[in-house]
Amino acid sequence: MSGYTEKMREIAGRLLGDCSVQMVIGFRKGTLPMMNEPCFVTNPEQVPSLVWDSNCGINLANYLTNRKEKIAVFAKGCDSRNIVNHIVENKIKRDQLHIVGVPCTGMIDKRKITGMVNGEILETTETEDTIKVRTAEAETLFDKREVLQQNCALCIHRNPVIFDEMVADPVAEQTDIDRYADVRKIEEMDSKEKWQFFDDLLSPCIRCYACRNACPLCYCPTCFVDESKPQWVGKGQDPIDVRTFHFLRAYHCAGRCTDCGACQRACPVGIDMRLLTRKLEKDCQEQFGWEAGLSLDQRPALDVYQTNDPGDFIK
Amino acid sequence: MTLLTIDKDHWTQGLAAAADHYRLFGPVKEKDQHQFKALEKGRLPDLDLVNTRLSPKDLVFPQSEIMLTYSLDESREDHHIMKEAHTDHAPRAVVGMRPCDARAIQLVKLNFDTPDVKDPYWLKAYEATTFIGMACDTPLSTCFCTSAGCGPYNAEGLDILMMDRGETYLAKIFTEKGKAFADTAGWNQATPEAAEAFVAAKEAAEAKMVSTISTDNLADTDLLDLHGAPFWDDIAFACLNCGTCTFTCPTCWCFDIQDEVQGKSGVRMKNWDSCMFPIFTVHTTGHNPRDTKTQRVRQRFMHKLKYFVDKYQTGIMCVGCGRCVRQCPVNIDIRRVCELMNSFKPADACVAQG
């Protein structure tokens, strides 16, 4: 994946040069180790700023919502599924997009690596399979598979599901992945344990809404927590208001979430809100046989009625 | 100013003694991060830290604070009458705050304590607090305090500044508040000869700073030129409009006032707000003068690096703590923005050839 950058610049230069698109959305190198910044380029001279490595975890579909230009966008497996969502939900038109597919072997988890070394990380270098981390005192070499974001470690759609051209040949998909071991553990808890679990899970939340805003699915013109006429949810740090935000946001993503991990990656306090969305993803699979963002031709599970939909919850 | 030596055994005893007269706050480690919290009896502040994720600004400016309470129960005589909420303003001390965070409180004070307007909630909390700083010998690569009007040994806003000398702490006492705290703690071992230790340690800490910004042109650049500069779309593109930068920033002071009612009892509360949030400037008509992300991002940086500079002439509204740099989910870096703003020349400006 570290070899993609040159190819991406070549593609971006070509598309801007022959006026096939007005802008290319990708990443530029970050100012901190393990950080890249989503960016756009609009002329071939800016193309050398584009980069790609294992720090491109923010979902670029998030930057397409309601845009009017003709856009080329680099899309990992998860980004491509969110682009499908966007097209299906009329947030962008298919013919506005030139999707450059990026076969992905996973993004690294900055927080996890930071927790595994002593001292401030000053630099990282990566190869195809390894990440080398330098602090003032030491260098540590990690196997990339050990330090992936959890959603990437559990990913079963590494290759884009929709694209106009590809940066490289598809990578092997992971098989025999148990995506829901941790969700099942929570399902088995009694209600008191569950209450405590979610209390602990959400207690660090500072209500910055980075999770919502990093999520390509969260594009309501006014979010229910921002609605003020009438106001639905208190704006303070009351735990009930905090939980209401997280639970309702998760429900709003049911049948739409692709587990891209952008929410968790963006959270400044490290909350694993994917536990909520993956429970809903699991339910959608078990009850409707539905996986989000795989096809432009199917309506999302909660958007359509079928005669074999489960109905036993209606008493 | 008085200089004291405090050996570390005496430090612990002193804090225990002070705890009888002050509510103590300090950094403690929870999960993977340090944060400032009230210290239960016997718990010591953990001073082995680089910088906390959130600044201690919430000690004087809580994220949610009840200002007034009221009842809607018409059988009560005092129904619909607002009453000041009970807030504990007994003496308290925050132990181990960084010089950057202490200076930040002084910048924020310009807003809450003016000749015309005094915010009683902020001021009562501020006045009840003794600020005990711990000089910083381990700046991070993202710290740029020395070029933001601050520094790892900056004393502004502190009643006491301490430095760690291994077996002992060396403490400078600047104010009556600081002296009262040291007296209560029983710290009274004067060491007049140690003043140069501060100077040497300050120089050593400043030499470790790797990150700087330039701010020299901000005041002289025309405000409307900067406002209309071409780089704002580029800076704002990645922004998620989450409030992380504003919530972690020790100098961000914006708040919103809300009424919350449950049953018949209600409160009027103040909550942190953020110029990143779309609802921040929405008028009651529904019109939003800062309707786009770019306008909101521009507002934040213009406020910190231009409006504040022009209004107060005390430098930028940033102390270089680096929290927003480290915690922005998409790596928008105020150092980079400051560089763009500080080096900006309007397109039609005449540049001397030489």
XYZ file of C-alpha atoms in Angstrom:
669
model
C 0.000 0.000 0.000
C 2.959 2.287 0.593
C 3.659 2.106 -3.127
C 0.279 3.593 -4.081
C 1.284 7.236 -3.746
C 3.084 7.550 -7.080
C 0.286 5.833 -8.959
C -2.291 8.064 -7.268
C -0.433 11.214 -8.228
C -0.221 9.959 -11.803
C -3.973 9.288 -11.888
C -4.826 12.619 -10.243
C -2.535 14.508 -12.626
C -4.137 12.835 -15.623
C -7.725 13.439 -14.475
C -7.112 17.101 -13.670
C -4.907 17.595 -16.718
C -7.514 16.397 -19.202
C -10.337 18.106 -17.291
C -12.157 14.828 -16.568
C -12.728 16.101 -13.026
C -12.690 19.453 -11.255
C -11.223 18.183 -8.013
C -9.472 15.150 -6.598
C -10.107 14.218 -2.975
C -7.349 12.363 -1.178
C -4.880 12.810 1.660
C -1.837 14.963 2.221
C 0.960 14.189 4.621
C 0.135 15.103 8.187
C 2.142 17.316 10.480
C 2.210 14.621 13.173
C 3.349 11.005 13.100
C 0.491 8.640 12.160
C -1.704 11.465 10.886
C -2.654 12.458 7.369
C -5.060 15.206 6.462
C -7.924 14.823 3.976
C -7.427 17.360 1.219
C -8.521 18.282 -2.262
C -6.438 19.296 -5.245
C -7.798 21.204 -8.190
C -4.808 21.629 -10.467
C -1.991 19.333 -11.580
C 0.653 21.428 -9.805
C -0.833 20.523 -6.412
C -0.825 16.805 -7.167
C 2.577 16.084 -5.533
C 1.004 16.851 -2.147
C -1.115 13.671 -2.351
C 0.091 10.727 -0.274
C -1.116 7.290 0.751
C -0.040 5.069 3.619
C -1.572 3.333 6.638
C -2.728 6.607 8.169
C -5.554 7.346 5.759
C -8.318 6.002 7.989
C -10.769 8.891 7.809
C -13.548 8.014 5.375
C -13.355 10.232 2.289
C -16.988 9.595 1.365
C -17.700 12.055 4.174
C -16.292 14.829 2.004
C -18.593 14.139 -0.942
C -21.928 14.967 0.663
C -23.974 17.395 -1.446
C -20.960 18.508 -3.495
C -21.731 19.831 -6.954
C -18.384 19.370 -8.710
C -17.203 16.470 -10.806
C -14.928 14.731 -8.343
C -12.332 11.995 -8.350
C -12.060 10.308 -4.985
C -9.742 7.637 -3.662
C -11.804 4.899 -2.101
C -10.805 2.008 0.126
C -13.273 -0.854 0.526
C -15.170 0.942 3.299
C -15.116 4.327 1.576
C -16.525 2.710 -1.564
C -19.401 1.194 0.412
C -20.177 4.603 1.874
C -20.075 6.068 -1.619
C -22.687 3.458 -2.561
C -24.760 4.645 0.416
C -24.353 8.220 -0.726
C -25.502 7.433 -4.236
C -28.426 5.282 -3.041
C -29.474 8.022 -0.623
C -29.174 10.743 -3.274
C -26.379 12.661 -1.600
C -24.273 12.595 -4.739
C -24.804 11.376 -8.297
C -22.883 8.436 -9.686
C -21.934 10.368 -12.825
C -20.409 13.141 -10.724
C -17.821 10.715 -9.446
C -14.689 9.157 -10.778
C -13.968 6.542 -8.130
C -10.358 5.466 -7.895
C -10.414 2.157 -6.051
C -7.768 1.530 -3.402
C -7.294 -2.093 -2.342
C -6.593 -1.777 1.363
C -4.676 -3.889 3.838
C -5.865 -1.902 6.804
C -5.135 1.306 8.641
C -3.061 1.480 11.787
C -4.452 2.431 15.157
C -2.556 5.465 16.411
C -3.957 5.194 19.908
C -3.028 1.536 20.194
C 0.558 2.132 19.086
C 0.883 5.127 21.391
C -0.162 2.883 24.280
C 2.446 0.276 23.354
C 5.538 2.501 23.569
C 6.985 4.730 26.252
C 7.478 8.358 25.431
C 6.263 10.583 22.654
C 6.307 9.082 19.168
C 8.405 11.349 16.978
C 8.393 9.436 13.710
C 6.993 6.351 12.057
C 8.114 4.594 8.902
C 6.263 1.762 7.262
C 6.845 -1.033 4.830
C 4.200 -3.336 3.396
C 3.979 -5.373 6.625
C 5.720 -3.389 9.333
C 5.566 -0.089 11.172
C 8.688 1.288 12.798
C 8.097 3.771 15.589
C 10.777 6.106 16.909
C 10.713 7.838 20.268
C 13.510 9.934 21.769
C 14.849 6.812 23.486
C 14.083 3.864 21.276
C 12.875 2.373 18.015
C 10.205 -0.300 18.021
C 9.193 -2.438 15.086
C 5.596 -3.645 14.883
C 3.995 -6.187 12.623
C 1.294 -4.099 10.969
C -1.322 -6.791 11.585
C -0.800 -6.369 15.337
C -1.548 -2.658 15.330
C -4.456 -2.352 12.897
C -7.586 -0.447 13.796
C -9.993 -3.084 15.073
C -12.422 -2.504 12.216
C -9.588 -3.123 9.747
C -8.532 -6.292 11.542
C -12.160 -7.474 11.223
C -12.653 -6.194 7.675
C -14.110 -8.535 5.061
C -14.407 -5.959 2.255
C -10.905 -4.633 1.738
C -11.379 -4.127 -1.977
C -13.650 -1.427 -3.332
C -17.113 -2.618 -4.369
C -17.503 0.167 -6.920
C -14.828 1.963 -8.945
C -13.934 3.493 -12.293
C -10.318 2.508 -12.116
C -8.055 0.833 -9.599
C -4.776 1.975 -8.106
C -3.552 -1.626 -7.870
C -4.667 -5.238 -8.181
C -7.169 -6.385 -5.568
C -5.775 -7.673 -2.285
C -6.817 -10.992 -0.776
C -9.987 -10.691 1.303
C -9.803 -11.955 4.879
C -11.904 -15.040 5.479
C -12.937 -16.872 8.649
C -13.256 -13.595 10.501
C -15.494 -13.567 13.554
C -16.685 -9.970 13.473
C -18.891 -10.109 16.538
C -17.145 -11.944 19.393
C -17.171 -8.824 21.596
C -20.771 -7.973 20.678
C -21.922 -11.464 21.696
C -20.209 -11.022 25.031
C -22.294 -7.922 25.689
C -25.475 -9.619 24.484
C -24.905 -12.294 27.128
C -24.756 -9.776 29.977
C -27.771 -9.334 32.206
C -29.414 -5.928 32.112
C -27.592 -4.632 35.175
C -24.201 -5.559 33.738
C -25.174 -4.051 30.417
C -26.202 -0.808 32.068
C -22.849 -0.618 33.854
C -21.004 -1.524 30.681
C -22.579 1.251 28.626
C -22.250 3.686 31.491
C -18.496 3.082 31.528
C -18.269 3.039 27.748
C -19.831 6.455 27.303
C -18.693 8.245 30.449
C -15.607 9.895 28.877
C -17.706 11.544 26.134
C -17.185 15.315 25.928
C -19.947 15.774 23.321
C -17.660 17.213 20.707
C -19.585 15.194 18.093
C -16.422 14.189 16.228
C -17.911 10.675 15.820
C -21.027 12.042 14.177
C -19.174 14.485 12.004
C -16.553 12.000 10.827
C -19.338 9.612 9.803
C -20.417 9.773 6.155
C -23.885 8.602 7.217
C -24.454 11.570 9.503
C -25.459 14.227 7.041
C -28.800 15.452 8.386
C -29.063 19.211 7.762
C -29.829 19.571 11.456
C -28.901 16.761 13.818
C -31.480 15.948 16.496
C -29.038 17.000 19.224
C -28.641 20.403 17.568
C -32.345 20.939 16.982
C -33.476 23.827 19.143
C -37.049 24.516 18.049
C -38.071 22.444 19.969
C -35.020 21.161 21.747
C -34.975 17.387 21.932
C -31.944 16.642 24.040
C -30.251 18.526 26.855
C -26.913 19.997 25.953
C -25.054 19.497 29.197
C -23.014 16.585 30.448
C -25.989 14.777 31.980
C -25.305 11.067 31.369
C -28.841 10.507 30.072
C -28.370 13.165 27.392
C -24.975 11.746 26.472
C -26.403 8.221 26.167
C -29.386 9.484 24.208
C -27.053 11.024 21.673
C -24.974 7.877 21.214
C -27.839 5.387 21.156
C -29.971 7.412 18.787
C -27.071 8.129 16.496
C -26.296 4.423 16.328
C -29.927 3.588 15.512
C -29.885 6.190 12.797
C -26.988 4.310 11.216
C -28.694 0.897 11.371
C -28.480 -0.878 8.044
C -26.262 1.877 6.703
C -23.048 1.555 8.716
C -20.131 -0.093 6.914
C -17.903 -0.226 10.008
C -15.347 2.099 8.408
C -14.161 3.059 11.894
C -14.058 6.802 11.178
C -16.175 7.533 14.294
C -13.854 5.708 16.631
C -10.752 7.005 14.926
C -11.984 10.579 15.264
C -13.057 10.298 18.905
C -10.629 12.365 20.965
C -11.340 10.335 24.104
C -11.160 6.880 22.574
C -14.739 5.661 22.968
C -15.515 2.419 21.122
C -18.915 3.500 19.804
C -18.551 0.822 17.097
C -19.834 -1.646 19.666
C -23.228 -0.014 19.179
C -23.132 0.124 15.394
C -21.768 -3.413 15.056
C -24.595 -4.794 17.174
C -26.991 -3.188 14.701
C -24.958 -4.450 11.777
C -25.134 -7.959 13.238
C -28.901 -7.683 13.738
C -29.344 -6.477 10.164
C -27.404 -9.456 8.895
C -29.216 -11.974 11.061
C -32.705 -10.624 10.536
C -32.628 -9.213 7.022
C -29.566 -10.859 5.475
C -28.401 -7.346 4.776
C -24.949 -5.828 4.470
C -24.742 -2.116 3.798
C -23.210 -0.465 0.787
C -22.570 -3.444 -1.446
C -24.922 -2.683 -4.318
C -26.402 0.322 -6.071
C -29.433 -1.749 -7.047
C -30.783 -2.725 -3.648
C -32.667 -0.514 -1.240
C -31.280 -0.583 2.329
C -32.870 -3.051 4.737
C -34.727 -0.431 6.765
C -35.828 1.430 3.665
C -37.927 -1.336 2.158
C -40.514 -3.937 3.139
C -40.281 -7.571 2.201
C -42.804 -10.262 3.027
C -40.184 -12.377 4.755
C -39.046 -9.549 7.042
C -39.070 -10.653 10.679
C -42.332 -9.585 12.302
C -42.309 -11.316 15.661
C -41.404 -8.095 17.462
C -44.878 -6.773 16.614
C -47.190 -8.043 19.306
C 8.637 36.740 46.013
C 9.799 33.993 48.329
C 11.768 30.889 47.384
C 11.195 27.642 49.227
C 12.607 24.171 49.143
C 10.074 21.408 49.756
C 11.389 17.906 50.177
C 9.078 15.296 48.800
C 8.075 13.767 52.143
C 7.160 17.186 53.330
C 5.264 17.696 50.070
C 2.938 14.805 50.861
C 2.421 15.899 54.462
C 1.910 19.471 53.343
C -0.819 18.519 50.895
C -2.538 16.490 53.590
C -2.428 19.520 55.886
C -3.667 21.822 53.132
C -6.546 19.433 52.358
C -8.121 20.401 55.686
C -8.522 23.956 54.445
C -8.672 23.687 50.672
C -10.416 21.458 48.191
C -7.509 20.116 46.180
C -7.525 19.465 42.449
C -4.740 17.981 40.422
C -3.828 15.730 37.517
C -4.589 12.043 37.959
C -4.182 9.221 35.494
C -7.336 7.408 34.449
C -7.224 4.760 31.752
C -4.593 6.050 29.359
C -4.767 9.774 30.034
C -4.132 12.347 32.712
C -6.860 14.759 33.640
C -7.481 17.320 36.346
C -9.878 16.104 39.011
C -10.829 16.768 42.598
C -8.426 14.777 44.750
C -10.163 12.592 47.298
C -8.579 12.616 50.707
C -5.115 11.123 50.592
C -4.836 11.027 46.812
C -1.797 12.821 45.477
C -1.659 14.690 42.207
C 0.328 12.680 39.675
C 2.925 15.156 38.511
C 4.659 12.738 36.181
C 2.800 13.904 33.115
C 3.387 15.702 29.866
C 0.130 17.495 29.285
C -3.420 16.566 30.130
C -5.909 15.817 27.345
C -8.259 18.524 28.591
C -6.934 21.646 30.216
C -7.925 22.553 33.780
C -10.014 25.458 32.467
C -13.116 23.610 33.626
C -12.160 24.249 37.244
C -13.204 27.863 36.797
C -15.377 27.340 33.731
C -17.159 23.963 34.003
C -18.420 22.326 30.823
C -21.921 22.385 32.357
C -22.710 24.718 35.240
C -26.055 25.365 36.884
C -26.485 29.104 37.387
C -30.081 29.447 38.588
C -32.833 27.160 39.798
C -36.602 27.601 39.777
C -39.869 25.831 40.374
C -42.920 25.803 38.131
C -45.101 24.411 40.897
C -47.743 27.108 41.353
C -48.684 25.862 44.796
C -45.328 27.180 45.965
C -44.967 30.808 46.855
C -41.635 31.117 45.111
C -42.814 29.579 41.844
C -41.228 31.032 38.677
C -38.640 32.892 40.718
C -35.039 32.322 39.705
C -32.660 31.622 42.553
C -28.923 31.490 42.411
C -27.757 27.899 42.438
C -25.606 26.814 45.294
C -22.024 26.502 44.137
C -19.210 25.696 46.489
C -16.801 28.610 46.488
C -14.822 27.509 49.521
C -11.063 27.934 49.082
C -9.559 25.442 46.701
C -6.238 24.883 45.037
C -5.240 23.343 41.754
C -1.908 21.652 42.179
C 0.409 20.875 39.286
C -1.019 22.929 36.471
C 1.268 23.787 33.599
C 2.407 27.366 32.942
C 0.608 27.292 29.581
C -2.709 26.528 31.272
C -2.126 29.211 33.898
C -1.449 31.863 31.285
C -4.533 30.690 29.408
C -6.695 31.522 32.417
C -5.278 35.049 32.377
C -6.183 35.407 28.691
C -9.674 34.133 29.392
C -9.944 36.577 32.288
C -9.864 39.437 29.771
C -13.283 38.224 28.681
C -14.909 37.362 32.000
C -13.550 40.266 34.034
C -13.812 43.561 32.203
C -14.386 47.085 33.544
C -17.974 46.894 32.278
C -18.936 43.267 32.710
C -17.991 40.801 35.373
C -19.129 37.210 35.070
C -19.912 36.284 38.672
C -19.767 32.527 38.057
C -16.331 32.594 36.504
C -14.960 35.211 38.895
C -16.157 33.558 42.105
C -14.545 30.295 41.053
C -11.396 32.095 39.974
C -11.107 34.045 43.197
C -11.620 30.929 45.312
C -8.761 29.153 43.580
C -5.065 29.121 44.362
C -3.041 28.227 41.280
C 0.007 26.110 41.947
C 2.044 25.461 38.854
C 4.583 22.832 37.993
C 7.199 24.005 35.528
C 7.480 21.857 32.459
C 10.746 20.050 31.732
C 9.298 17.729 29.107
C 7.761 19.779 26.295
C 6.215 17.709 23.509
C 7.145 18.084 19.869
C 3.804 19.848 19.390
C 4.362 22.404 22.171
C 5.141 25.906 20.935
C 4.583 27.926 24.095
C 7.793 29.938 23.808
C 6.581 31.525 20.581
C 3.036 31.995 21.870
C 3.813 34.471 24.627
C 4.339 31.770 27.219
C 7.057 29.326 28.221
C 7.715 26.165 30.243
C 8.674 28.240 33.294
C 6.236 31.104 32.727
C 4.778 32.307 36.012
C 1.911 34.444 34.750
C -1.331 33.601 36.514
C 0.310 31.377 39.105
C 0.368 31.899 42.844
C 3.175 29.384 43.213
C 5.500 27.971 40.562
C 7.354 24.807 41.418
C 10.141 22.935 39.730
C 11.190 19.356 40.278
C 14.756 18.822 41.510
C 14.546 15.061 42.121
C 14.463 14.745 45.928
C 12.921 18.146 46.385
C 10.699 20.710 44.795
C 11.786 24.284 44.542
C 8.907 26.729 44.840
C 8.553 30.395 44.023
C 5.735 32.112 45.872
C 4.363 35.142 44.061
C 1.171 36.180 45.820
C -0.555 36.370 49.173
C -2.746 33.481 48.070
C 0.346 31.442 47.359
C 1.902 32.353 50.691
C -1.282 31.414 52.545
C -1.302 28.004 50.869
C 2.385 27.384 51.628
C 1.838 28.434 55.236
C -1.134 26.094 55.573
C 0.926 23.278 54.089
C 3.770 24.110 56.456
C 6.232 24.731 53.644
C 8.576 27.340 55.002
C 12.120 26.243 54.327
C 13.520 29.307 52.578
C 16.420 28.842 50.173
C 17.597 32.212 48.953
C 20.540 30.753 47.050
C 18.472 28.631 44.671
C 17.140 31.361 42.404
C 19.674 30.524 39.703
C 18.412 26.924 39.599
C 15.176 28.259 38.092
C 17.087 30.238 35.506
C 19.189 27.256 34.447
C 16.217 24.876 34.335
C 14.175 27.411 32.374
C 16.908 27.711 29.784
C 17.281 23.929 29.573
C 13.528 23.454 29.113
C 13.291 26.183 26.491
C 16.189 24.627 24.606
C 14.131 21.435 24.284
C 11.326 23.215 22.446
C 11.389 22.134 18.817
C 8.232 23.789 17.589
C 7.733 27.481 16.942
C 5.339 29.804 15.185
C 5.764 33.313 13.806
C 3.192 35.896 14.801
C 5.021 39.146 14.049
C 2.919 40.195 11.038
C -0.530 39.337 12.370
C -1.244 42.716 13.962
C -0.199 44.715 10.897
C -1.986 42.662 8.262
C -5.294 44.167 7.261
C -8.173 42.354 8.902
C -10.375 42.233 5.824
C -7.483 41.104 3.644
C -6.899 38.161 5.980
C -10.615 37.482 6.141
C -10.693 37.311 2.360
C -7.469 35.330 1.991
C -7.669 32.509 -0.544
C -6.489 29.711 1.740
C -9.543 29.239 3.954
C -11.263 26.603 1.804
C -8.071 24.587 1.789
C -7.612 24.863 5.566
C -11.255 24.080 6.255
C -11.693 21.196 3.829
C -10.752 18.369 6.184
C -12.468 19.932 9.202
C -15.234 17.803 10.681
C -16.682 20.752 12.582
C -16.391 18.702 15.735
C -15.646 20.838 18.754
C -12.527 18.953 19.825
C -10.140 21.865 19.241
C -12.366 24.267 21.141
C -13.103 21.892 24.007
C -9.470 20.954 24.517
C -8.284 24.547 24.096
C -7.502 26.237 27.414
C -8.338 29.673 25.965
C -11.688 28.912 24.286
C -14.358 30.524 26.408
C -17.614 30.395 24.458
C -20.708 29.170 26.232
C -24.417 28.826 25.684
C -27.192 29.343 28.241
C -30.028 26.828 28.378
C -33.108 26.230 30.485
C -33.802 22.632 31.377
C -37.008 21.575 33.067
C -37.885 18.211 34.531
C -41.392 17.950 35.879
C -41.935 21.148 37.840
C -38.345 21.972 38.625
C -35.987 23.732 36.308
C -32.469 25.001 36.037
C -30.774 27.634 33.956
C -27.381 26.333 32.993
C -24.378 27.365 31.041
C -22.655 24.860 28.761
C -19.496 25.082 26.711
C -20.311 26.012 23.156
C -18.124 25.936 20.087
C -17.787 28.148 17.023
C -17.310 24.896 15.122
C -20.929 23.915 15.688
C -23.370 24.959 12.943
C -25.964 26.002 15.522
C -23.524 28.371 17.260
C -24.592 31.463 15.327
C -28.080 30.509 14.178
C -30.470 33.430 14.621
C -34.007 32.955 15.877
C -35.133 33.751 12.339
C -33.334 30.643 11.151
C -30.701 32.685 9.345
C -27.154 31.572 9.990
C -24.504 34.173 9.246
C -21.811 31.504 9.408
C -23.584 28.899 7.412
C -20.615 27.069 5.910
C -17.800 25.069 7.382
C -15.202 27.393 5.897
C -16.794 30.389 7.603
C -16.735 28.592 10.928
C -13.145 27.433 10.638
C -12.066 30.910 9.570
C -13.840 32.348 12.610
C -11.902 30.163 15.007
C -8.500 31.006 13.585
C -9.311 34.677 13.001
C -10.509 34.954 16.593
C -7.380 33.369 18.023
C -4.845 34.934 15.721
C -6.291 38.232 14.548
C -9.384 39.621 16.308
C -7.942 38.942 19.747
C -4.576 40.345 18.705
C -6.231 43.536 17.468
C -8.573 43.917 20.413
C -6.283 43.315 23.370
C -2.721 43.892 22.141
C -1.529 41.051 24.370
C -0.488 38.714 21.576
C -2.405 35.761 20.212
C -5.223 33.949 21.980
C -3.190 30.787 22.183
C -0.598 29.639 24.680
C 1.043 26.995 22.518
C -0.061 23.963 24.556
C -0.479 21.960 21.353
C -3.640 20.131 22.457
C -5.631 21.077 19.374
C -2.734 19.960 17.192
C -2.477 16.572 18.873
C -6.182 15.905 19.147
C -7.667 17.172 15.902
C -9.068 14.012 14.278
C -8.038 15.217 10.824
C -4.744 16.944 11.630
C -5.655 20.582 11.103
C -2.620 22.231 12.647
C -2.834 25.741 14.080
C 0.916 26.131 13.529
C 0.414 25.674 9.809
C -2.580 28.026 9.765
C -0.672 30.649 11.737
C 2.175 30.392 9.253
C -0.223 30.934 6.342
C -1.847 33.893 8.076
C 1.385 35.453 9.253
C 3.062 35.231 5.865
C -0.009 36.291 3.908
C 0.370 39.123 1.432
C -2.715 40.287 -0.430
C -2.411 39.644 -4.152
C -2.322 43.308 -5.102
C 0.174 44.359 -2.442
C 3.228 46.048 -3.820
C 6.297 44.020 -2.878
C 9.561 45.946 -2.960
C 12.043 44.484 -5.420
C 15.499 44.199 -3.994
